[in-house]
mmCIF file of C-alpha atoms in Angstrom:
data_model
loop_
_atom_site.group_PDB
_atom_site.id
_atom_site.type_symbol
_atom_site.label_atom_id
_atom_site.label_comp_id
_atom_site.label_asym_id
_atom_site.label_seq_id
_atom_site.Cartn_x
_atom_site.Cartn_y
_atom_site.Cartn_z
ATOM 1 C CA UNK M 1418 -30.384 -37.749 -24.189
ATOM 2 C CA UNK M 1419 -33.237 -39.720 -22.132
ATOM 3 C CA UNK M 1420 -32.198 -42.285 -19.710
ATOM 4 C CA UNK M 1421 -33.583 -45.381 -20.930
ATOM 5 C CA UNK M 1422 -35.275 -47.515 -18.133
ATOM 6 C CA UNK M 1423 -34.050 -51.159 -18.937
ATOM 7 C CA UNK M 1424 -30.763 -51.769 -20.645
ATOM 8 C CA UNK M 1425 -28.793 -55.363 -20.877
ATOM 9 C CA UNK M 1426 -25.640 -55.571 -20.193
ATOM 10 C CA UNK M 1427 -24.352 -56.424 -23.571
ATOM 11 C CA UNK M 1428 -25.454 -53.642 -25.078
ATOM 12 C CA UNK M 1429 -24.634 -51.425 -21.810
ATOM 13 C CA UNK M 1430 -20.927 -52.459 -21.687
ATOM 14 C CA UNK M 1431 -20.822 -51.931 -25.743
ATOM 15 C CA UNK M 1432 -22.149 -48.532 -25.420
ATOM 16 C CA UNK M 1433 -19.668 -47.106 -22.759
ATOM 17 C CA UNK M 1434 -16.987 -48.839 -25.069
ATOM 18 C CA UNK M 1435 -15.440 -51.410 -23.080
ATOM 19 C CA UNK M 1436 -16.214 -54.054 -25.725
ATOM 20 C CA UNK M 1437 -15.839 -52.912 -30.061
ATOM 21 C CA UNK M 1438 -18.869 -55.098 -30.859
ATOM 22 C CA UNK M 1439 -22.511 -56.241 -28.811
ATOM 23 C CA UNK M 1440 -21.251 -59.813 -29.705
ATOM 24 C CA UNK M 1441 -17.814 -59.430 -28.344
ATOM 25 C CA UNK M 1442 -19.676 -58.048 -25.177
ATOM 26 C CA UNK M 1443 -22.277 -60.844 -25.389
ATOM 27 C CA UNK M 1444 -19.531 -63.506 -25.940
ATOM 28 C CA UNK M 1445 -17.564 -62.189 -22.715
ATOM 29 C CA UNK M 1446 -20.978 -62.704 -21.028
ATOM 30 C CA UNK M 1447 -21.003 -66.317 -21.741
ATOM 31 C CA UNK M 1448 -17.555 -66.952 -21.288
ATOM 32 C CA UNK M 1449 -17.991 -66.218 -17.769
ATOM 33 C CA UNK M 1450 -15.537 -62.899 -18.357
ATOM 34 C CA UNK M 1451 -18.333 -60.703 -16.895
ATOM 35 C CA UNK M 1452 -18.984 -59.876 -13.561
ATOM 36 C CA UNK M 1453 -21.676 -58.536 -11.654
ATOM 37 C CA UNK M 1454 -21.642 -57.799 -7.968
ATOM 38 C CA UNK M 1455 -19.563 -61.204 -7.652
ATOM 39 C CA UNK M 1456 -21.454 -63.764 -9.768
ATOM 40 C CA UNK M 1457 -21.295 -64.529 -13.598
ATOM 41 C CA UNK M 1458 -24.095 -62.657 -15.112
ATOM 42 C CA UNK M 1459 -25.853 -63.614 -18.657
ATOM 43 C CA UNK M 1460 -25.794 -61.090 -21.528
ATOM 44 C CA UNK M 1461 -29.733 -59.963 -21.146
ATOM 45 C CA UNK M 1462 -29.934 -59.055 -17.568
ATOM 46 C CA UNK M 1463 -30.821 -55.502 -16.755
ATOM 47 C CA UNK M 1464 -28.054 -53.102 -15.276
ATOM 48 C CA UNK M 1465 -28.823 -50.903 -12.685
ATOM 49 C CA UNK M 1466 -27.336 -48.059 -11.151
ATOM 50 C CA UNK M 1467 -24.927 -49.333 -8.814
ATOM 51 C CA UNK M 1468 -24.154 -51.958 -10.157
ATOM 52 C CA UNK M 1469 -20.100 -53.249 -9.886
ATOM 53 C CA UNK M 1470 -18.082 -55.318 -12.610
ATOM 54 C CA UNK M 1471 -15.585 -57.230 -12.766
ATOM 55 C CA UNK M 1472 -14.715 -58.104 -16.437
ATOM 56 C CA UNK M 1473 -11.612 -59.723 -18.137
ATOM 57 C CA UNK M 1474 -11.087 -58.419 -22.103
ATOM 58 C CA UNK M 1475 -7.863 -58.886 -23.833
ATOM 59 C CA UNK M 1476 -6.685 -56.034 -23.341
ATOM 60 C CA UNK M 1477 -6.539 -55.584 -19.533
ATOM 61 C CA UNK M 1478 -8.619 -56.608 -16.694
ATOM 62 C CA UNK M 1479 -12.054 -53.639 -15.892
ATOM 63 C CA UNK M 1480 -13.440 -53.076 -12.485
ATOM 64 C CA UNK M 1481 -16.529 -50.713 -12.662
ATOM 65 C CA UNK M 1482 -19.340 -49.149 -10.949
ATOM 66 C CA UNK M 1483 -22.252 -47.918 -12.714
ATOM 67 C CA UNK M 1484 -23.558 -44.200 -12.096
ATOM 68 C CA UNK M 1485 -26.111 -43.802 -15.097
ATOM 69 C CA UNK M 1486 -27.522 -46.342 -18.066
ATOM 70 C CA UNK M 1487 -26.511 -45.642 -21.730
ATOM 71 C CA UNK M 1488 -27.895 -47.590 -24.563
ATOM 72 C CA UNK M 1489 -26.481 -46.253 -27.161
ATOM 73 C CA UNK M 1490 -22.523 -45.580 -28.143
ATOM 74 C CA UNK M 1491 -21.619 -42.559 -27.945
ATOM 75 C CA UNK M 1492 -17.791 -40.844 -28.152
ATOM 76 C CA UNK M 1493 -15.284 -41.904 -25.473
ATOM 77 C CA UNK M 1494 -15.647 -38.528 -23.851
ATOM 78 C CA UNK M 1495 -19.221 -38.847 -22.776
ATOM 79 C CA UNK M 1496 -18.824 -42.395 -22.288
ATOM 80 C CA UNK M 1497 -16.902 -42.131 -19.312
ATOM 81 C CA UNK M 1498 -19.746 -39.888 -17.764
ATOM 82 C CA UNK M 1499 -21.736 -43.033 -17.123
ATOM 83 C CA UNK M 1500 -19.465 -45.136 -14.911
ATOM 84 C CA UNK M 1501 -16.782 -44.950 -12.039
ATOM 85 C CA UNK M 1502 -13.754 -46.721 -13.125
ATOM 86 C CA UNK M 1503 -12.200 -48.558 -9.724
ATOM 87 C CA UNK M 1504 -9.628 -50.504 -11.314
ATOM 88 C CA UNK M 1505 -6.545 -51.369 -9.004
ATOM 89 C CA UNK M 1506 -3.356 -49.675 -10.431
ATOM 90 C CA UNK M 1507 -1.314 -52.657 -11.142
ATOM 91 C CA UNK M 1508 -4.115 -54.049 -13.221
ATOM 92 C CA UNK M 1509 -4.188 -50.605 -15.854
ATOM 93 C CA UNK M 1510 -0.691 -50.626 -16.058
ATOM 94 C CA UNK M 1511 -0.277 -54.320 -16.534
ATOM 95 C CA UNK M 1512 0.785 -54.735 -20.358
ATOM 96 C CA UNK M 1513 -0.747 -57.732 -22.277
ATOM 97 C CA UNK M 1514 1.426 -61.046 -22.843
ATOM 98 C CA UNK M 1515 3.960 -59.975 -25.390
ATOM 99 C CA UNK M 1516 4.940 -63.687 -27.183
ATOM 100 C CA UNK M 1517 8.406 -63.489 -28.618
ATOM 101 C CA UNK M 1518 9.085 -63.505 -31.884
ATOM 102 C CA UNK M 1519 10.038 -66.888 -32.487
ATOM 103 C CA UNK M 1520 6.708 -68.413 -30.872
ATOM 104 C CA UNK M 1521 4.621 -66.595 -33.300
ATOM 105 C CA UNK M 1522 6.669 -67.842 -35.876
ATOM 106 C CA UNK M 1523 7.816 -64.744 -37.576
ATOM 107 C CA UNK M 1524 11.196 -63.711 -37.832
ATOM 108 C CA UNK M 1525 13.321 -60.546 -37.137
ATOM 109 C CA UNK M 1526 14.290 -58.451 -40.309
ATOM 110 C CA UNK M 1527 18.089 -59.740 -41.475
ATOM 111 C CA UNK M 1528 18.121 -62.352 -38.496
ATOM 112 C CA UNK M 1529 17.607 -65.513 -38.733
ATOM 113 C CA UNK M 1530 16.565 -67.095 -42.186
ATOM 114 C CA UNK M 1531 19.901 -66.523 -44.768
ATOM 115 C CA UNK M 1532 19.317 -64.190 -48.047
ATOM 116 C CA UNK M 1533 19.463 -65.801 -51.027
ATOM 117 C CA UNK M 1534 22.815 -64.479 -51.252
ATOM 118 C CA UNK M 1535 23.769 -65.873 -48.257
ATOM 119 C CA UNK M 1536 22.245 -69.205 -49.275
ATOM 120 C CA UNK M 1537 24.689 -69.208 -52.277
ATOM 121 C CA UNK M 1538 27.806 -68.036 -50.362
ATOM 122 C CA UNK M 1539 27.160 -70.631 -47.886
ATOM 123 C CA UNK M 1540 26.149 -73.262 -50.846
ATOM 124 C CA UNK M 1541 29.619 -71.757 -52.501
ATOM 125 C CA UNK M 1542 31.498 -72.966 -49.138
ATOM 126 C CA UNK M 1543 30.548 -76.357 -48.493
ATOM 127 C CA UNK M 1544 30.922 -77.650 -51.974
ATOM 128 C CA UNK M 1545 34.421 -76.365 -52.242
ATOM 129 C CA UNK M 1546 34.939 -77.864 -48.730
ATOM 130 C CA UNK M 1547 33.884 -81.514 -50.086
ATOM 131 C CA UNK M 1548 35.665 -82.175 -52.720
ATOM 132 C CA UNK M 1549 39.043 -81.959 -51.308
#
């Protein structure tokens, strides 16, 4: 494979597969989630070799160092040829906010919400403990 001469960083941080899509990548660029050598960077400058990043996905936090361009995607194995991964420890092993279940608003399995069963035992109870 030819090493291409220019390559943005969109497309550079799609192809070694830290982003699924270019417009994920691209939309991380704008957000201000990207890094380069310290300062926010826009989605069409150039990377070079050398180059450090600093970018924030959803899934965990990426610090990088660029040791050959790659413009197109290619399988994870190769992919990992083309940069120096220099992420502190705590920051791979970090997992990603887990919200409970209640504050996503879906419920346990048998916990919580009655059966309809339950809902007529219970219905069952309280009108034979009114009418007394």
């Amino acid at each position: 494979m030819s090493t291409p001469e220019k390559v943005r960083v969109d497309k550079y941080l799609w192809s070694i597969r830290v982003f699924k899509t270019r417009s994920q990548a691209a939309d991380a660029c704008d957000g201000g989630k990207v890094k380069m050598n310290g300062s926010s960077v826009k989605a069409a400058k150039p990377v070079n070799i050398g180059d450090k990043f600093e970018i924030r996905s959803e899934a965990r936090k990426w610090v990088i160092e660029v040791t050959g361009l790659l413009s197109n995607r290619v399988a994870y194995s190769e992919a990992i040829k083309y940069y120096l991964d220099t992420t502190p420890d705590e920051d791979k092993l970090a997992p990603a906010f887990v919200p409970s279940v209640f504050q996503t608003g879906k419920r346990q399995s048998k916990i919580g919400r009655p059966t309809k069963k339950d809902r007529r035992s219970i219905e069952g109870f309280m009108e034979g403990d009114g009418e007394e």
